[in-house]
Coordinates of C-alpha atoms in Angstrom, one line a residue:
M26 CA 107.0 74.8 113.2
T27 CA 103.9 76.3 111.7
E28 CA 101.7 74.7 109.1
R29 CA 102.7 77.4 106.7
L30 CA 106.3 76.2 106.7
L31 CA 105.7 72.5 106.4
P32 CA 104.5 72.5 102.7
A33 CA 107.5 74.6 101.8
I34 CA 110.0 72.2 103.4
S35 CA 108.2 69.2 101.9
A36 CA 108.4 70.7 98.4
C37 CA 112.1 71.4 98.8
L38 CA 112.8 67.9 100.0
D39 CA 110.9 66.5 97.1
W40 CA 112.8 68.6 94.7
A41 CA 116.1 67.6 96.2
S42 CA 115.2 63.9 96.0
E43 CA 114.8 64.2 92.2
A44 CA 117.8 66.6 91.5
D45 CA 120.8 65.2 89.7
P46 CA 123.3 65.4 91.4
P47 CA 121.3 65.6 94.7
P48 CA 122.2 68.8 96.7
A49 CA 123.5 68.8 100.2
L50 CA 120.4 69.5 102.2
E51 CA 119.4 68.8 105.8
E52 CA 115.8 69.1 106.8
R53 CA 116.6 70.5 110.3
D54 CA 118.7 73.2 108.6
L55 CA 115.8 74.1 106.4
A56 CA 113.4 74.2 109.3
L57 CA 115.8 76.6 111.2
L58 CA 116.3 78.9 108.2
L59 CA 112.6 79.3 107.4
S60 CA 111.7 79.7 111.1
V61 CA 114.2 82.5 111.5
H62 CA 113.1 84.0 108.2
R63 CA 109.5 84.0 109.4
D64 CA 110.5 85.5 112.8
T65 CA 112.3 88.4 111.1
G66 CA 109.0 89.4 109.5
A67 CA 108.7 87.4 106.3
H68 CA 105.1 86.5 105.3
E69 CA 106.0 83.9 102.6
P70 CA 108.7 81.2 102.8
G71 CA 109.7 82.0 99.2
D72 CA 109.9 85.8 99.6
W73 CA 113.7 86.4 99.9
T74 CA 115.9 89.4 99.2
V75 CA 119.5 90.1 99.8
D76 CA 118.4 92.2 102.8
D77 CA 116.6 89.1 104.2
V78 CA 119.8 87.1 103.9
H79 CA 121.6 89.7 106.0
D80 CA 118.8 89.8 108.6
V81 CA 118.5 86.0 108.9
A82 CA 122.3 85.6 109.2
A83 CA 122.4 88.2 111.9
H84 CA 119.9 86.3 114.0
L85 CA 121.6 83.0 113.3
R86 CA 124.9 84.4 114.6
D87 CA 123.3 85.1 117.9
R88 CA 123.1 81.3 118.5
D89 CA 125.8 79.4 120.4
T90 CA 126.4 76.9 117.6
L91 CA 125.3 76.4 114.0
P92 CA 125.4 73.2 112.0
D93 CA 128.3 73.0 109.5
S94 CA 125.8 72.0 106.9
L95 CA 123.7 75.1 107.2
R96 CA 125.2 77.1 104.3
D97 CA 124.9 74.2 101.9
S98 CA 121.3 73.7 102.9
W99 CA 120.6 77.4 102.5
L100 CA 122.1 77.3 99.0
A101 CA 120.0 74.3 98.1
W102 CA 116.9 76.2 99.3
C103 CA 117.8 79.1 97.0
D104 CA 118.4 76.7 94.1
H105 CA 115.0 75.1 94.7
L106 CA 113.2 78.5 94.7
V107 CA 114.9 79.6 91.5
S108 CA 114.4 76.3 89.6
S109 CA 110.8 75.9 90.6
G110 CA 109.8 79.5 90.1
G111 CA 109.0 79.9 93.8
L112 CA 111.1 83.0 94.4
R113 CA 108.4 85.5 95.3
S114 CA 110.5 88.7 95.3
A115 CA 111.9 90.5 92.3
E116 CA 115.4 89.9 93.6
S117 CA 118.0 88.7 91.1
P118 CA 118.6 84.9 91.7
R119 CA 122.3 85.6 91.0
R120 CA 122.6 88.3 93.7
L121 CA 120.6 86.2 96.2
R122 CA 122.8 83.1 95.8
A123 CA 126.0 85.2 95.9
A124 CA 124.8 86.8 99.2
I125 CA 124.2 83.4 100.7
E126 CA 127.6 82.2 99.6
R127 CA 129.4 85.2 101.1
I128 CA 127.5 85.9 104.3
G129 CA 129.2 85.3 107.6
L130 CA 127.8 82.5 109.7
T131 CA 130.2 82.4 112.6
P132 CA 128.3 82.2 115.9
G133 CA 128.9 85.1 118.2
S134 CA 130.2 87.5 115.6
A135 CA 129.0 91.0 116.0
R136 CA 126.2 92.4 114.0
P137 CA 127.0 95.5 111.8
P138 CA 126.7 98.6 113.9
G139 CA 123.9 101.2 113.4
H140 CA 120.3 101.1 112.3
D141 CA 118.9 99.6 109.2
P142 CA 118.8 102.5 106.7
V143 CA 115.6 101.1 105.2
D144 CA 113.9 101.1 108.6
D145 CA 115.2 104.7 109.2
A146 CA 113.9 105.9 105.9
A147 CA 110.5 104.3 106.5
S148 CA 110.3 105.2 110.2
P149 CA 107.2 107.6 109.8
L150 CA 105.3 104.9 108.0
L151 CA 106.4 102.2 110.4
A152 CA 105.4 104.4 113.4
R153 CA 102.0 105.0 111.8
L154 CA 101.4 101.3 111.4
G155 CA 102.7 100.5 114.9
F156 CA 105.7 98.6 113.8
L157 CA 108.2 100.6 115.9
E158 CA 108.8 99.9 119.5
G159 CA 106.6 102.1 121.7
T160 CA 104.2 103.1 118.9
E161 CA 100.5 102.3 118.6
P162 CA 99.1 101.7 115.2
A163 CA 96.8 104.4 113.8
P164 CA 93.6 102.9 112.2
V165 CA 93.8 102.2 108.5
L166 CA 90.7 103.7 107.1
P167 CA 88.6 101.6 104.7
Y168 CA 89.0 102.6 101.1
V169 CA 87.0 102.3 97.8
P170 CA 88.9 100.4 95.2
E171 CA 88.3 100.9 91.5
S172 CA 87.0 97.9 89.6
R173 CA 89.6 95.5 88.1
A174 CA 88.6 96.5 84.6
E175 CA 89.2 100.2 85.3
L176 CA 92.5 99.4 87.0
D177 CA 93.7 97.2 84.1
A178 CA 92.7 99.9 81.5
R179 CA 94.7 102.5 83.4
A180 CA 97.7 100.1 83.8
L181 CA 97.7 99.3 80.1
A182 CA 97.8 103.0 79.2
C183 CA 101.2 103.3 81.1
P184 CA 103.9 103.6 78.4
P185 CA 106.8 102.0 80.3
L186 CA 104.7 99.0 81.3
H187 CA 103.4 98.6 77.7
R188 CA 106.9 98.7 76.3
A189 CA 108.1 96.2 79.0
A190 CA 105.3 93.9 78.0
R191 CA 106.4 94.1 74.3
L192 CA 110.0 93.3 75.3
S193 CA 108.9 90.3 77.4
A194 CA 107.0 89.0 74.4
W195 CA 110.1 89.6 72.2
V196 CA 112.4 87.6 74.5
A197 CA 112.4 84.0 73.5
P198 CA 112.0 81.5 76.5
R199 CA 115.4 80.3 77.9
R200 CA 117.3 83.1 76.3
L201 CA 120.7 83.4 78.0
L202 CA 121.4 86.2 80.4
R203 CA 124.6 88.3 80.2
P204 CA 127.4 86.3 81.8
G205 CA 129.9 87.5 84.3
T206 CA 127.7 89.8 86.4
D207 CA 125.4 89.5 89.5
H208 CA 122.8 91.7 87.7
D209 CA 120.1 90.2 85.4
E210 CA 120.2 91.7 81.9
L211 CA 120.2 90.5 78.4
G212 CA 123.5 90.0 76.6
A213 CA 125.0 92.7 74.4
E214 CA 123.9 91.2 71.1
E215 CA 120.4 90.5 72.3
T216 CA 120.1 94.0 73.7
A217 CA 121.2 95.5 70.4
Q218 CA 118.7 93.3 68.5
A219 CA 115.8 94.1 70.8
A220 CA 116.6 97.8 70.4
R221 CA 116.4 97.5 66.6
D222 CA 113.3 95.4 66.6
L223 CA 111.4 97.5 69.2
D224 CA 112.7 100.9 68.0
R225 CA 114.3 101.6 71.4
T226 CA 117.8 102.5 72.5
P227 CA 120.0 99.8 74.2
A228 CA 119.7 101.8 77.4
E229 CA 116.0 101.8 77.2
V230 CA 116.0 98.0 76.6
R231 CA 118.1 97.5 79.7
F232 CA 115.6 99.6 81.7
L233 CA 112.6 97.9 80.2
F234 CA 114.0 94.5 81.1
S235 CA 114.3 95.6 84.7
V236 CA 110.7 96.7 84.6
A237 CA 109.6 93.4 83.0
R238 CA 111.4 91.5 85.8
S239 CA 109.8 93.7 88.5
A240 CA 106.4 93.2 87.0
A241 CA 106.9 89.4 86.8
L242 CA 106.4 89.5 83.1
V243 CA 109.7 87.6 82.9
R244 CA 111.6 85.7 85.6
T245 CA 115.2 84.7 85.6
T246 CA 117.2 81.7 86.7
Y247 CA 121.0 81.9 87.1
L248 CA 121.4 81.6 83.4
H249 CA 118.2 82.1 81.5
V250 CA 115.1 84.3 81.0
L251 CA 111.8 82.6 81.3
P252 CA 108.2 83.8 81.0
G253 CA 107.0 85.2 84.4
P254 CA 103.7 84.5 86.1
A255 CA 102.3 87.9 85.2
A256 CA 102.9 87.1 81.5
T257 CA 100.7 84.1 81.8
A258 CA 98.0 85.9 83.7
W259 CA 98.1 88.8 81.2
A260 CA 97.9 86.5 78.2
E261 CA 94.8 84.8 79.7
D262 CA 93.1 88.2 80.3
R263 CA 92.7 87.5 84.0
P264 CA 91.0 90.5 85.6
G265 CA 93.5 92.6 87.6
A266 CA 96.6 91.0 86.0
A267 CA 97.8 94.2 84.3
A268 CA 97.1 96.3 87.4
D269 CA 99.1 93.9 89.6
A270 CA 102.0 93.9 87.2
W271 CA 101.9 97.7 87.1
A272 CA 101.9 97.9 91.0
D273 CA 104.8 95.5 91.3
A274 CA 106.9 97.4 88.8
L275 CA 106.0 100.9 89.9
T276 CA 109.1 101.8 92.0
T277 CA 111.3 100.4 89.2
M278 CA 109.4 102.6 86.6
V279 CA 109.8 105.7 88.8
A280 CA 113.6 105.3 88.3
L281 CA 114.4 107.3 91.4
P282 CA 116.8 106.0 94.1
G283 CA 115.5 105.2 97.6
A284 CA 112.2 104.6 99.3
A285 CA 110.7 108.1 98.9
P286 CA 108.3 107.4 96.0
F287 CA 106.6 104.5 97.8
L288 CA 106.6 106.4 101.2
L289 CA 104.9 109.4 99.5
L290 CA 102.3 107.1 97.8
A291 CA 101.6 105.3 101.1
E292 CA 101.0 108.6 102.9
L293 CA 98.6 109.8 100.2
F294 CA 96.8 106.5 100.3
L295 CA 96.5 106.1 104.1
S296 CA 95.5 109.8 104.6
G297 CA 93.1 109.8 101.7
R298 CA 93.8 113.5 101.3
A299 CA 95.5 115.9 98.8
H300 CA 98.9 117.2 100.0
T301 CA 101.5 119.7 98.9
P302 CA 105.1 118.6 98.6
A303 CA 106.0 120.6 101.7
E304 CA 103.4 118.7 103.7
L305 CA 104.7 115.3 102.5
V306 CA 108.4 115.9 103.4
G307 CA 107.6 114.5 106.9
A308 CA 106.5 111.1 105.4
C309 CA 110.1 110.4 104.6
G310 CA 112.4 109.4 107.4
P311 CA 116.2 109.8 107.7
G312 CA 118.0 108.9 104.5
A313 CA 114.9 108.7 102.3
L314 CA 115.6 112.0 100.7
P315 CA 119.1 112.7 99.1
S316 CA 121.2 115.3 100.9
S317 CA 122.2 116.7 97.5
E318 CA 118.7 118.2 96.9
E319 CA 116.3 120.3 98.9
P320 CA 113.8 117.9 100.5
E321 CA 110.7 119.6 99.1
Q322 CA 112.3 119.7 95.6
H323 CA 113.0 116.0 95.7
V324 CA 109.5 115.2 96.9
L325 CA 108.1 117.3 94.1
R326 CA 110.3 115.4 91.6
A327 CA 109.1 112.1 92.9
L328 CA 105.4 113.2 92.8
E329 CA 105.8 114.3 89.2
A330 CA 107.3 110.9 88.3
L331 CA 104.5 109.1 90.0
A332 CA 102.0 111.4 88.2
D333 CA 103.5 110.5 84.8
L334 CA 102.9 106.8 85.6
G335 CA 99.4 107.3 86.8
A336 CA 99.9 106.7 90.5
V337 CA 99.0 110.2 91.7
E338 CA 97.3 113.2 90.2
G339 CA 97.6 116.9 90.7
V340 CA 94.5 118.7 92.2
G341 CA 93.9 122.3 93.0
T342 CA 97.1 124.4 93.2
G343 CA 100.2 122.4 93.9
R344 CA 98.5 119.5 95.7
Y345 CA 98.6 115.8 94.9
R346 CA 96.5 112.8 95.8
S347 CA 96.6 109.1 95.0
T348 CA 94.7 107.7 92.0
G349 CA 92.8 104.4 91.9
L350 CA 96.0 102.8 90.5
G351 CA 98.1 104.4 93.3
D352 CA 95.6 103.1 95.9
H353 CA 95.8 99.6 94.4
C354 CA 99.6 99.6 94.5
A355 CA 99.8 100.9 98.1
A356 CA 97.2 98.5 99.3
R357 CA 98.8 95.6 97.6
H358 CA 102.2 96.2 99.1
L359 CA 100.9 97.0 102.6
R360 CA 98.9 93.7 102.6
D361 CA 102.0 91.9 101.4
S362 CA 103.7 93.3 104.5
G363 CA 101.0 92.0 106.8
V364 CA 99.0 95.1 107.2
R365 CA 95.2 94.7 107.2
V366 CA 93.8 97.2 104.6
P367 CA 90.0 97.2 104.8
V368 CA 87.7 97.9 101.9
V369 CA 84.5 99.8 102.2
P370 CA 81.5 97.4 102.3
P371 CA 78.8 97.4 99.5
L372 CA 76.2 100.1 99.8
D373 CA 73.3 97.6 99.1
G374 CA 70.4 98.2 101.5
L375 CA 72.2 101.0 103.3
D376 CA 69.7 103.7 104.5
A377 CA 70.6 107.4 104.9
K378 CA 71.6 107.1 108.5
G379 CA 73.9 104.2 107.8
L380 CA 75.4 106.1 104.9
L381 CA 76.2 109.1 107.1
D382 CA 77.7 106.9 109.7
L383 CA 79.8 105.2 107.0
L384 CA 81.0 108.5 105.5
D385 CA 82.3 109.4 108.9
R386 CA 84.7 106.4 108.9
V387 CA 86.2 106.4 105.4
R388 CA 89.0 108.4 103.8
P389 CA 88.2 112.0 102.8
V390 CA 88.8 111.2 99.1
D391 CA 86.1 108.5 99.1
V392 CA 83.3 110.5 100.6
E393 CA 82.0 112.0 97.3
V394 CA 82.4 108.7 95.5
L395 CA 80.3 106.9 98.0
L396 CA 77.7 109.6 98.1
D397 CA 77.4 109.6 94.3
R398 CA 76.9 105.8 94.3
W399 CA 74.3 105.9 97.0
L400 CA 72.3 108.7 95.2
A401 CA 72.4 106.9 91.9
D402 CA 70.5 104.0 93.3
R403 CA 67.5 106.0 94.7
P404 CA 64.8 108.3 93.5
P405 CA 66.5 111.8 93.8
K406 CA 63.8 113.5 95.8
E407 CA 63.3 110.6 98.2
A408 CA 67.1 110.3 98.7
A409 CA 67.4 114.0 99.5
R410 CA 64.6 113.9 102.0
D411 CA 66.0 110.8 103.7
L412 CA 69.4 112.6 104.1
V413 CA 67.6 115.5 105.8
D414 CA 65.6 113.1 108.0
A415 CA 68.8 111.3 109.0
G416 CA 70.3 114.5 110.4
L417 CA 72.2 116.1 107.5
P418 CA 72.2 119.8 108.3
T419 CA 71.2 122.0 105.4
F420 CA 72.4 125.4 104.4
D421 CA 70.4 128.2 105.9
D422 CA 68.4 125.6 107.7
D423 CA 66.1 125.2 104.7
P424 CA 65.5 121.5 104.1
E425 CA 62.9 122.0 101.4
A426 CA 65.2 124.1 99.3
F427 CA 67.8 121.3 99.8
V428 CA 65.5 118.6 98.7
L429 CA 64.4 120.5 95.6
A430 CA 68.0 121.4 94.6
V431 CA 69.3 117.8 95.1
A432 CA 66.3 116.4 93.3
A433 CA 67.2 118.6 90.3
D434 CA 70.9 117.6 90.5
P435 CA 71.3 114.3 92.4
S436 CA 75.1 114.4 92.8
A437 CA 77.6 114.5 95.7
E438 CA 78.7 117.9 94.5
S439 CA 75.2 119.3 94.7
V440 CA 74.8 117.8 98.3
M441 CA 78.1 119.3 99.4
A442 CA 77.2 122.7 98.1
R443 CA 74.1 122.8 100.1
V444 CA 75.0 121.4 103.5
G445 CA 75.8 123.7 106.4
A446 CA 77.9 122.9 109.5
C447 CA 78.6 119.3 108.4
P448 CA 81.7 117.2 108.8
L449 CA 81.1 115.9 105.3
R450 CA 81.9 119.3 103.8
N451 CA 85.2 119.5 105.6
T452 CA 86.1 115.9 104.8
A453 CA 85.5 116.4 101.1
V454 CA 87.6 119.6 101.1
R455 CA 90.6 117.8 102.6
A456 CA 90.5 115.4 99.7
R457 CA 90.9 118.2 97.1

């Protein structure tokens, strides 16, 4: 058992000792469940979804025997996460508990045939990251994140997130959820009242409640709505709180079925390039795109939805690239999945040779940003001459004309316009 699991088990046992009535809970069962959960790829003991329940159960059924108390212990673990606010996913507590109650736990019973459709849909991304058998991970290039203040400002300008925040402020703590369903939503009367007070339709209120849950502006128990951790962070003006809430709710706000929106965003982020919809079709594996629509058309629809939310932007003619907010979302979710996503180091003290070496190792979209930052910290003429001395080839092999031109306009655009056979030019073009 790893040190990461011990505090989680201890916290659950402490909770059980104070619960009234005390739940049926065996420590050995809990250790088994969390160990299998970890071995199936989970990075946090409290990060559970219905899919995780099915994955863990499938591995448990491979054992010769299972303790009779296992399901009760599993339900107690779920109750602990829900009551303590330790459920890390946006999964509905009701759906999660119902899945644990119903899942088959008979040793030796067969696993469902076929591949996991989620893995099939994400297969190009999984192959790129080296998560598929027989694949080697491609290097994840370092990226330049926007400042938290810039990210928060962009997130706050997103209408669905702003409206979801207003709804979360409207919902009184411990308001009852709609009964008789596995889905988390407000009751009919509360939904109608919220629609009147917030000048929205009931359908919009239901959608915004799902956005608020995904953003962690609210959290739910089996019966009630409570303020979520993002609401507290947002109210305290913690830097990055709005951007994190936006990133967590993005796929909900897109309101398109399937994994395509995130897969497209991940491809734009990892490549650091602008792509056409046709070029992005290959980022979606089997089942990620609906058979009822032409693949390129669905990709375009997803990109337009992402653009409306500020995750991507159109550049040139029919091409799209990730924005700073889109980068933040992709990096956040990839890190949550255990992927190391490096950040470009500070440019402080970096000479021209070091800069050119760095620009050869970053995403195309970040080349001009870094060059602009480097130029801004130096006397223009001196900076231009240092670039020439470091080996930057100049147009028409005229270094003096290059120095004079860049000194008059010390910008990345000016540099790129006056370099000759240089990888930087091609790199920057791929970003556009």
